[in-house]
Amino acid sequence: MSIGAGQRRLWAAIGLLACLWTLPGCNTLPMADADGSDGLSAQADGEARRRARIRLELAASYLQRGQPEVALEEVRQALVIDPGYADAYHLRGLVFMAQGDLALAEGSLRRAQGIKPQDPDILHNLGWLQCQREQYPQAEQLFERALAIPSYAARSKTLLSQGLCQQRAGQAEQAEKTLQRAYEIDAGNPLVGYHLAAMLFARGETRRAQFYVRRVNNGEFANADSLWLGIRIERALGDTQAMRQLADQLRKRFPDSRQAQAFDRGAFNE
């Protein structure tokens, strides 16, 4: 199944957002491994890891701010300091993903996995990369490996990405089950609620879709996409009052959005 440039950018953005939820460095980075030695070599290794970690924290911050080139330079400096730092290769892979270079991204993520083969975040990001490359069986295997790690705390993140990948692969029924699992774990996650509502609406299950999108739009994370989806769902169900209320929010909060423009044109099926 081929996709256009606009869809590629959308999937990359979704993937990057999912990656950044638990990206080492967005909050804290792992400290250098300790071996219990008090020798000078161990002290030197610990100091190198500390300095590399500072560089990596800066790189993660630049990536989140949409400056991948600067982030890449900070990662390069971290690897000069500490060439065996798995988290630096991991983050370098995410930077390459943000830049759309999937081949270089995979090389970096594979290097990180070679150092930390059971790191669920690395497995997750490799799975999302394979999904972008339309290598769906490989993506599924990597997602399942991440989910099988008992200590993995960000399971809803991986289930969301797995469900979106299954949808993209044409496995609608399995995708819905996977997103439902994500919702059971993290019902307050607006990304999960939005994508579950969108999937159900596309399948004609409008009443069920209404339940999920209303929860999103009644919360603090409603955006132009969720409001527009809510408008279309309420219109399909014939609730003109709810539709008008959502439209008022859309026009007030996002007046220049393509969704507001589509509403003004009456282009509900775009």
PDB file of C-alpha atoms in Angstrom:
ATOM      1  CA  MET A   1       0.000   0.000   0.000  1.00  0.00           C
ATOM      2  CA  SER A   2       1.626   3.257  -1.079  1.00  0.00           C
ATOM      3  CA  ILE A   3       1.015   6.635   0.520  1.00  0.00           C
ATOM      4  CA  GLY A   4       1.544  10.224  -0.539  1.00  0.00           C
ATOM      5  CA  ALA A   5       3.994  12.768   0.834  1.00  0.00           C
ATOM      6  CA  GLY A   6       1.385  14.422   3.044  1.00  0.00           C
ATOM      7  CA  GLN A   7       0.417  11.105   4.609  1.00  0.00           C
ATOM      8  CA  ARG A   8       4.071  10.235   5.150  1.00  0.00           C
ATOM      9  CA  ARG A   9       4.561  13.472   7.071  1.00  0.00           C
ATOM     10  CA  LEU A  10       1.468  12.721   9.156  1.00  0.00           C
ATOM     11  CA  TRP A  11       2.624   9.219  10.042  1.00  0.00           C
ATOM     12  CA  ALA A  12       6.127  10.487  10.840  1.00  0.00           C
ATOM     13  CA  ALA A  13       4.670  13.146  13.136  1.00  0.00           C
ATOM     14  CA  ILE A  14       2.473  10.619  14.928  1.00  0.00           C
ATOM     15  CA  GLY A  15       5.414   8.266  15.285  1.00  0.00           C
ATOM     16  CA  LEU A  16       7.734  10.931  16.605  1.00  0.00           C
ATOM     17  CA  LEU A  17       5.173  12.044  19.150  1.00  0.00           C
ATOM     18  CA  ALA A  18       4.762   8.478  20.322  1.00  0.00           C
ATOM     19  CA  CYS A  19       8.518   8.070  20.517  1.00  0.00           C
ATOM     20  CA  LEU A  20       8.959  11.202  22.587  1.00  0.00           C
ATOM     21  CA  TRP A  21       6.506  10.026  25.233  1.00  0.00           C
ATOM     22  CA  THR A  22       9.204   7.861  26.803  1.00  0.00           C
ATOM     23  CA  LEU A  23      12.312   9.033  25.047  1.00  0.00           C
ATOM     24  CA  PRO A  24      15.339   8.793  27.349  1.00  0.00           C
ATOM     25  CA  GLY A  25      16.299  12.411  27.886  1.00  0.00           C
ATOM     26  CA  CYS A  26      12.868  14.032  27.663  1.00  0.00           C
ATOM     27  CA  ASN A  27      12.739  13.820  31.436  1.00  0.00           C
ATOM     28  CA  THR A  28      15.785  11.999  32.725  1.00  0.00           C
ATOM     29  CA  LEU A  29      18.433   9.857  31.100  1.00  0.00           C
ATOM     30  CA  PRO A  30      19.896   6.652  32.506  1.00  0.00           C
ATOM     31  CA  MET A  31      23.092   7.142  34.414  1.00  0.00           C
ATOM     32  CA  ALA A  32      26.274   5.306  33.535  1.00  0.00           C
ATOM     33  CA  ASP A  33      26.312   1.635  34.434  1.00  0.00           C
ATOM     34  CA  ALA A  34      28.145   0.977  37.674  1.00  0.00           C
ATOM     35  CA  ASP A  35      30.340  -2.051  38.191  1.00  0.00           C
ATOM     36  CA  GLY A  36      31.142  -1.461  41.870  1.00  0.00           C
ATOM     37  CA  SER A  37      34.779  -0.559  41.146  1.00  0.00           C
ATOM     38  CA  ASP A  38      36.531   2.376  42.821  1.00  0.00           C
ATOM     39  CA  GLY A  39      39.360   2.421  40.279  1.00  0.00           C
ATOM     40  CA  LEU A  40      40.396   5.368  38.142  1.00  0.00           C
ATOM     41  CA  SER A  41      39.116   3.666  35.001  1.00  0.00           C
ATOM     42  CA  ALA A  42      35.617   3.332  36.442  1.00  0.00           C
ATOM     43  CA  GLN A  43      35.680   6.947  37.566  1.00  0.00           C
ATOM     44  CA  ALA A  44      36.745   8.074  34.098  1.00  0.00           C
ATOM     45  CA  ASP A  45      34.003   6.000  32.479  1.00  0.00           C
ATOM     46  CA  GLY A  46      31.431   7.477  34.837  1.00  0.00           C
ATOM     47  CA  GLU A  47      32.559  11.015  34.091  1.00  0.00           C
ATOM     48  CA  ALA A  48      32.393  10.395  30.334  1.00  0.00           C
ATOM     49  CA  ARG A  49      28.872   9.029  30.630  1.00  0.00           C
ATOM     50  CA  ARG A  50      27.818  12.019  32.735  1.00  0.00           C
ATOM     51  CA  ARG A  51      29.125  14.495  30.157  1.00  0.00           C
ATOM     52  CA  ALA A  52      27.577  12.526  27.291  1.00  0.00           C
ATOM     53  CA  ARG A  53      24.258  12.427  29.124  1.00  0.00           C
ATOM     54  CA  ILE A  54      24.229  16.220  29.421  1.00  0.00           C
ATOM     55  CA  ARG A  55      24.764  16.476  25.661  1.00  0.00           C
ATOM     56  CA  LEU A  56      21.964  14.013  25.058  1.00  0.00           C
ATOM     57  CA  GLU A  57      19.544  15.925  27.264  1.00  0.00           C
ATOM     58  CA  LEU A  58      20.269  19.007  25.157  1.00  0.00           C
ATOM     59  CA  ALA A  59      19.764  16.997  21.970  1.00  0.00           C
ATOM     60  CA  ALA A  60      16.373  15.716  23.143  1.00  0.00           C
ATOM     61  CA  SER A  61      15.317  19.257  23.987  1.00  0.00           C
ATOM     62  CA  TYR A  62      16.309  20.517  20.542  1.00  0.00           C
ATOM     63  CA  LEU A  63      14.462  17.661  18.856  1.00  0.00           C
ATOM     64  CA  GLN A  64      11.281  18.427  20.784  1.00  0.00           C
ATOM     65  CA  ARG A  65      11.575  22.059  19.707  1.00  0.00           C
ATOM     66  CA  GLY A  66      11.756  21.056  16.045  1.00  0.00           C
ATOM     67  CA  GLN A  67      15.498  21.621  15.554  1.00  0.00           C
ATOM     68  CA  PRO A  68      16.738  18.190  14.391  1.00  0.00           C
ATOM     69  CA  GLU A  69      19.971  19.489  12.851  1.00  0.00           C
ATOM     70  CA  VAL A  70      21.081  21.011  16.155  1.00  0.00           C
ATOM     71  CA  ALA A  71      19.955  17.871  17.981  1.00  0.00           C
ATOM     72  CA  LEU A  72      22.052  15.741  15.632  1.00  0.00           C
ATOM     73  CA  GLU A  73      25.172  17.774  16.407  1.00  0.00           C
ATOM     74  CA  GLU A  74      24.609  17.361  20.146  1.00  0.00           C
ATOM     75  CA  VAL A  75      24.223  13.599  19.677  1.00  0.00           C
ATOM     76  CA  ARG A  76      27.449  13.544  17.670  1.00  0.00           C
ATOM     77  CA  GLN A  77      29.247  15.277  20.509  1.00  0.00           C
ATOM     78  CA  ALA A  78      27.811  12.777  23.002  1.00  0.00           C
ATOM     79  CA  LEU A  79      29.132   9.871  20.943  1.00  0.00           C
ATOM     80  CA  VAL A  80      32.573  11.468  20.668  1.00  0.00           C
ATOM     81  CA  ILE A  81      32.637  11.532  24.463  1.00  0.00           C
ATOM     82  CA  ASP A  82      31.123   8.067  24.975  1.00  0.00           C
ATOM     83  CA  PRO A  83      31.083   5.892  21.807  1.00  0.00           C
ATOM     84  CA  GLY A  84      29.292   3.009  23.548  1.00  0.00           C
ATOM     85  CA  TYR A  85      26.297   5.028  24.737  1.00  0.00           C
ATOM     86  CA  ALA A  86      23.175   3.162  23.577  1.00  0.00           C
ATOM     87  CA  ASP A  87      20.813   6.030  24.359  1.00  0.00           C
ATOM     88  CA  ALA A  88      22.798   8.309  22.050  1.00  0.00           C
ATOM     89  CA  TYR A  89      22.365   5.912  19.123  1.00  0.00           C
ATOM     90  CA  HIS A  90      18.694   5.592  20.072  1.00  0.00           C
ATOM     91  CA  LEU A  91      18.162   9.342  19.978  1.00  0.00           C
ATOM     92  CA  ARG A  92      20.173   9.658  16.776  1.00  0.00           C
ATOM     93  CA  GLY A  93      17.755   7.201  15.204  1.00  0.00           C
ATOM     94  CA  LEU A  94      14.810   9.356  16.260  1.00  0.00           C
ATOM     95  CA  VAL A  95      16.448  12.453  14.808  1.00  0.00           C
ATOM     96  CA  PHE A  96      16.921  10.681  11.484  1.00  0.00           C
ATOM     97  CA  MET A  97      13.276   9.577  11.637  1.00  0.00           C
ATOM     98  CA  ALA A  98      12.240  13.197  12.153  1.00  0.00           C
ATOM     99  CA  GLN A  99      14.282  14.116   9.084  1.00  0.00           C
ATOM    100  CA  GLY A 100      12.668  11.336   7.045  1.00  0.00           C
ATOM    101  CA  ASP A 101      15.854   9.304   6.547  1.00  0.00           C
ATOM    102  CA  LEU A 102      14.588   5.869   7.497  1.00  0.00           C
ATOM    103  CA  ALA A 103      17.699   3.990   6.368  1.00  0.00           C
ATOM    104  CA  LEU A 104      19.999   5.980   8.655  1.00  0.00           C
ATOM    105  CA  ALA A 105      17.379   5.821  11.406  1.00  0.00           C
ATOM    106  CA  GLU A 106      17.294   2.036  11.251  1.00  0.00           C
ATOM    107  CA  GLY A 107      21.079   1.817  11.350  1.00  0.00           C
ATOM    108  CA  SER A 108      21.224   3.898  14.518  1.00  0.00           C
ATOM    109  CA  LEU A 109      18.361   2.074  16.214  1.00  0.00           C
ATOM    110  CA  ARG A 110      19.897  -1.302  15.375  1.00  0.00           C
ATOM    111  CA  ARG A 111      23.172  -0.098  16.890  1.00  0.00           C
ATOM    112  CA  ALA A 112      21.321   0.909  20.054  1.00  0.00           C
ATOM    113  CA  GLN A 113      19.525  -2.435  20.160  1.00  0.00           C
ATOM    114  CA  GLY A 114      22.824  -4.254  19.837  1.00  0.00           C
ATOM    115  CA  ILE A 115      23.957  -2.614  23.061  1.00  0.00           C
ATOM    116  CA  LYS A 116      20.591  -2.872  24.879  1.00  0.00           C
ATOM    117  CA  PRO A 117      18.720  -5.767  23.196  1.00  0.00           C
ATOM    118  CA  GLN A 118      15.843  -5.830  25.705  1.00  0.00           C
ATOM    119  CA  ASP A 119      15.134  -2.104  25.879  1.00  0.00           C
ATOM    120  CA  PRO A 120      11.374  -1.791  25.170  1.00  0.00           C
ATOM    121  CA  ASP A 121      11.596   1.807  23.943  1.00  0.00           C
ATOM    122  CA  ILE A 122      14.180   0.867  21.331  1.00  0.00           C
ATOM    123  CA  LEU A 123      12.054  -2.096  20.258  1.00  0.00           C
ATOM    124  CA  HIS A 124       9.000   0.168  20.062  1.00  0.00           C
ATOM    125  CA  ASN A 125      10.755   2.726  17.882  1.00  0.00           C
ATOM    126  CA  LEU A 126      12.175   0.046  15.609  1.00  0.00           C
ATOM    127  CA  GLY A 127       8.633  -1.289  15.268  1.00  0.00           C
ATOM    128  CA  TRP A 128       7.282   2.115  14.311  1.00  0.00           C
ATOM    129  CA  LEU A 129      10.081   2.571  11.794  1.00  0.00           C
ATOM    130  CA  GLN A 130       9.248  -0.761  10.165  1.00  0.00           C
ATOM    131  CA  CYS A 131       5.613   0.326  10.016  1.00  0.00           C
ATOM    132  CA  GLN A 132       6.615   3.469   8.138  1.00  0.00           C
ATOM    133  CA  ARG A 133       8.535   1.255   5.727  1.00  0.00           C
ATOM    134  CA  GLU A 134       5.401  -0.886   5.314  1.00  0.00           C
ATOM    135  CA  GLN A 135       7.196  -3.905   6.750  1.00  0.00           C
ATOM    136  CA  TYR A 136       4.156  -4.863   8.781  1.00  0.00           C
ATOM    137  CA  PRO A 137       5.081  -8.385  10.004  1.00  0.00           C
ATOM    138  CA  GLN A 138       8.440  -7.099  11.269  1.00  0.00           C
ATOM    139  CA  ALA A 139       6.717  -4.160  12.964  1.00  0.00           C
ATOM    140  CA  GLU A 140       4.231  -6.474  14.662  1.00  0.00           C
ATOM    141  CA  GLN A 141       7.018  -8.697  15.954  1.00  0.00           C
ATOM    142  CA  LEU A 142       8.933  -5.752  17.418  1.00  0.00           C
ATOM    143  CA  PHE A 143       5.858  -4.288  19.095  1.00  0.00           C
ATOM    144  CA  GLU A 144       5.065  -7.667  20.636  1.00  0.00           C
ATOM    145  CA  ARG A 145       8.630  -8.023  21.911  1.00  0.00           C
ATOM    146  CA  ALA A 146       8.364  -4.647  23.627  1.00  0.00           C
ATOM    147  CA  LEU A 147       4.986  -5.537  25.157  1.00  0.00           C
ATOM    148  CA  ALA A 148       6.323  -8.863  26.432  1.00  0.00           C
ATOM    149  CA  ILE A 149       8.851  -7.172  28.728  1.00  0.00           C
ATOM    150  CA  PRO A 150       7.236  -7.315  32.205  1.00  0.00           C
ATOM    151  CA  SER A 151       8.815  -4.104  33.480  1.00  0.00           C
ATOM    152  CA  TYR A 152       7.673  -1.997  30.506  1.00  0.00           C
ATOM    153  CA  ALA A 153       5.625   0.908  31.861  1.00  0.00           C
ATOM    154  CA  ALA A 154       4.616   2.607  28.584  1.00  0.00           C
ATOM    155  CA  ARG A 155       2.479  -0.199  27.214  1.00  0.00           C
ATOM    156  CA  SER A 156      -0.336   2.101  26.066  1.00  0.00           C
ATOM    157  CA  LYS A 157       2.139   3.976  23.868  1.00  0.00           C
ATOM    158  CA  THR A 158       3.149   0.802  22.078  1.00  0.00           C
ATOM    159  CA  LEU A 159      -0.433  -0.466  21.806  1.00  0.00           C
ATOM    160  CA  LEU A 160      -1.455   2.845  20.222  1.00  0.00           C
ATOM    161  CA  SER A 161       1.326   2.648  17.656  1.00  0.00           C
ATOM    162  CA  GLN A 162       0.662  -1.048  17.048  1.00  0.00           C
ATOM    163  CA  GLY A 163      -3.036  -0.358  16.477  1.00  0.00           C
ATOM    164  CA  LEU A 164      -2.310   2.452  14.025  1.00  0.00           C
ATOM    165  CA  CYS A 165       0.126   0.208  12.191  1.00  0.00           C
ATOM    166  CA  GLN A 166      -2.425  -2.609  12.000  1.00  0.00           C
ATOM    167  CA  GLN A 167      -4.976  -0.164  10.628  1.00  0.00           C
ATOM    168  CA  ARG A 168      -2.513   0.972   8.013  1.00  0.00           C
ATOM    169  CA  ALA A 169      -1.885  -2.674   7.096  1.00  0.00           C
ATOM    170  CA  GLY A 170      -5.617  -3.162   6.468  1.00  0.00           C
ATOM    171  CA  GLN A 171      -6.251  -5.173   9.647  1.00  0.00           C
ATOM    172  CA  ALA A 172      -9.177  -3.095  10.888  1.00  0.00           C
ATOM    173  CA  GLU A 173     -10.643  -5.631  13.308  1.00  0.00           C
ATOM    174  CA  GLN A 174      -7.311  -6.346  14.982  1.00  0.00           C
ATOM    175  CA  ALA A 175      -6.498  -2.640  15.074  1.00  0.00           C
ATOM    176  CA  GLU A 176      -9.693  -1.890  16.991  1.00  0.00           C
ATOM    177  CA  LYS A 177      -8.918  -4.624  19.539  1.00  0.00           C
ATOM    178  CA  THR A 178      -5.418  -3.251  20.029  1.00  0.00           C
ATOM    179  CA  LEU A 179      -6.629   0.320  20.513  1.00  0.00           C
ATOM    180  CA  GLN A 180      -9.246  -0.941  22.964  1.00  0.00           C
ATOM    181  CA  ARG A 181      -6.434  -2.527  24.977  1.00  0.00           C
ATOM    182  CA  ALA A 182      -4.586   0.790  24.945  1.00  0.00           C
ATOM    183  CA  TYR A 183      -7.742   2.556  26.113  1.00  0.00           C
ATOM    184  CA  GLU A 184      -8.240   0.090  28.970  1.00  0.00           C
ATOM    185  CA  ILE A 185      -4.733   0.889  30.204  1.00  0.00           C
ATOM    186  CA  ASP A 186      -4.858   4.663  29.652  1.00  0.00           C
ATOM    187  CA  ALA A 187      -8.407   5.926  29.139  1.00  0.00           C
ATOM    188  CA  GLY A 188      -7.311   9.532  29.656  1.00  0.00           C
ATOM    189  CA  ASN A 189      -4.890   9.518  26.741  1.00  0.00           C
ATOM    190  CA  PRO A 190      -6.394  11.840  24.091  1.00  0.00           C
ATOM    191  CA  LEU A 191      -4.416  10.260  21.253  1.00  0.00           C
ATOM    192  CA  VAL A 192      -5.853   6.836  22.019  1.00  0.00           C
ATOM    193  CA  GLY A 193      -9.382   8.207  22.371  1.00  0.00           C
ATOM    194  CA  TYR A 194      -9.174  10.224  19.170  1.00  0.00           C
ATOM    195  CA  HIS A 195      -7.808   7.424  17.002  1.00  0.00           C
ATOM    196  CA  LEU A 196     -10.252   4.895  18.422  1.00  0.00           C
ATOM    197  CA  ALA A 197     -13.153   7.265  17.659  1.00  0.00           C
ATOM    198  CA  ALA A 198     -11.843   7.940  14.147  1.00  0.00           C
ATOM    199  CA  MET A 199     -11.474   4.237  13.443  1.00  0.00           C
ATOM    200  CA  LEU A 200     -14.971   3.420  14.685  1.00  0.00           C
ATOM    201  CA  PHE A 201     -16.497   6.306  12.712  1.00  0.00           C
ATOM    202  CA  ALA A 202     -14.795   5.117   9.536  1.00  0.00           C
ATOM    203  CA  ARG A 203     -16.296   1.666  10.127  1.00  0.00           C
ATOM    204  CA  GLY A 204     -19.792   3.114  10.540  1.00  0.00           C
ATOM    205  CA  GLU A 205     -19.996   2.572  14.306  1.00  0.00           C
ATOM    206  CA  THR A 206     -20.983   6.176  14.869  1.00  0.00           C
ATOM    207  CA  ARG A 207     -22.582   5.895  18.291  1.00  0.00           C
ATOM    208  CA  ARG A 208     -19.537   4.182  19.769  1.00  0.00           C
ATOM    209  CA  ALA A 209     -17.287   6.743  18.099  1.00  0.00           C
ATOM    210  CA  GLN A 210     -19.327   9.516  19.731  1.00  0.00           C
ATOM    211  CA  PHE A 211     -18.555   8.151  23.209  1.00  0.00           C
ATOM    212  CA  TYR A 212     -14.793   8.311  22.709  1.00  0.00           C
ATOM    213  CA  VAL A 213     -14.559  11.622  20.869  1.00  0.00           C
ATOM    214  CA  ARG A 214     -16.796  13.361  23.406  1.00  0.00           C
ATOM    215  CA  ARG A 215     -14.420  12.357  26.163  1.00  0.00           C
ATOM    216  CA  VAL A 216     -11.556  13.906  24.218  1.00  0.00           C
ATOM    217  CA  ASN A 217     -13.413  17.097  23.372  1.00  0.00           C
ATOM    218  CA  ASN A 218     -14.637  17.550  26.944  1.00  0.00           C
ATOM    219  CA  GLY A 219     -11.042  17.546  28.181  1.00  0.00           C
ATOM    220  CA  GLU A 220      -8.168  19.984  28.031  1.00  0.00           C
ATOM    221  CA  PHE A 221      -6.500  18.371  25.012  1.00  0.00           C
ATOM    222  CA  ALA A 222      -9.235  18.945  22.429  1.00  0.00           C
ATOM    223  CA  ASN A 223      -7.765  20.283  19.183  1.00  0.00           C
ATOM    224  CA  ALA A 224      -8.904  21.114  15.665  1.00  0.00           C
ATOM    225  CA  ASP A 225      -8.775  17.465  14.586  1.00  0.00           C
ATOM    226  CA  SER A 226     -10.811  16.151  17.510  1.00  0.00           C
ATOM    227  CA  LEU A 227     -13.377  18.949  17.274  1.00  0.00           C
ATOM    228  CA  TRP A 228     -13.782  18.375  13.541  1.00  0.00           C
ATOM    229  CA  LEU A 229     -14.215  14.650  14.081  1.00  0.00           C
ATOM    230  CA  GLY A 230     -16.787  15.396  16.775  1.00  0.00           C
ATOM    231  CA  ILE A 231     -18.683  17.729  14.429  1.00  0.00           C
ATOM    232  CA  ARG A 232     -18.857  15.081  11.730  1.00  0.00           C
ATOM    233  CA  ILE A 233     -19.988  12.419  14.210  1.00  0.00           C
ATOM    234  CA  GLU A 234     -22.703  14.614  15.732  1.00  0.00           C
ATOM    235  CA  ARG A 235     -23.884  15.554  12.240  1.00  0.00           C
ATOM    236  CA  ALA A 236     -24.123  11.886  11.284  1.00  0.00           C
ATOM    237  CA  LEU A 237     -26.193  11.237  14.412  1.00  0.00           C
ATOM    238  CA  GLY A 238     -28.436  14.247  13.781  1.00  0.00           C
ATOM    239  CA  ASP A 239     -27.526  16.117  16.986  1.00  0.00           C
ATOM    240  CA  THR A 240     -27.473  19.653  15.570  1.00  0.00           C
ATOM    241  CA  GLN A 241     -27.129  21.331  18.970  1.00  0.00           C
ATOM    242  CA  ALA A 242     -23.966  19.397  19.856  1.00  0.00           C
ATOM    243  CA  MET A 243     -22.672  19.985  16.353  1.00  0.00           C
ATOM    244  CA  ARG A 244     -23.147  23.765  16.671  1.00  0.00           C
ATOM    245  CA  GLN A 245     -21.444  23.829  20.065  1.00  0.00           C
ATOM    246  CA  LEU A 246     -18.401  22.047  18.679  1.00  0.00           C
ATOM    247  CA  ALA A 247     -18.385  24.303  15.620  1.00  0.00           C
ATOM    248  CA  ASP A 248     -18.375  27.378  17.855  1.00  0.00           C
ATOM    249  CA  GLN A 249     -15.347  26.003  19.705  1.00  0.00           C
ATOM    250  CA  LEU A 250     -13.583  25.228  16.441  1.00  0.00           C
ATOM    251  CA  ARG A 251     -14.127  28.712  15.034  1.00  0.00           C
ATOM    252  CA  LYS A 252     -13.178  30.426  18.281  1.00  0.00           C
ATOM    253  CA  ARG A 253     -10.065  28.424  19.114  1.00  0.00           C
ATOM    254  CA  PHE A 254      -8.799  27.481  15.656  1.00  0.00           C
ATOM    255  CA  PRO A 255     -10.246  30.075  13.245  1.00  0.00           C
ATOM    256  CA  ASP A 256      -7.525  29.662  10.612  1.00  0.00           C
ATOM    257  CA  SER A 257      -7.413  25.873  10.654  1.00  0.00           C
ATOM    258  CA  ARG A 258      -8.215  23.797   7.586  1.00  0.00           C
ATOM    259  CA  GLN A 259     -10.927  22.118   9.675  1.00  0.00           C
ATOM    260  CA  ALA A 260     -12.682  25.453  10.328  1.00  0.00           C
ATOM    261  CA  GLN A 261     -12.439  26.282   6.645  1.00  0.00           C
ATOM    262  CA  ALA A 262     -13.888  22.891   5.733  1.00  0.00           C
ATOM    263  CA  PHE A 263     -16.797  23.470   8.109  1.00  0.00           C
ATOM    264  CA  ASP A 264     -17.527  26.853   6.550  1.00  0.00           C
ATOM    265  CA  ARG A 265     -17.590  25.211   3.103  1.00  0.00           C
ATOM    266  CA  GLY A 266     -19.800  22.381   4.339  1.00  0.00           C
ATOM    267  CA  ALA A 267     -17.109  19.925   3.220  1.00  0.00           C
ATOM    268  CA  PHE A 268     -17.919  17.235   5.774  1.00  0.00           C
ATOM    269  CA  ASN A 269     -16.614  14.345   3.688  1.00  0.00           C
ATOM    270  CA  GLU A 270     -13.161  15.671   2.840  1.00  0.00           C
TER     271      GLU A 270
END
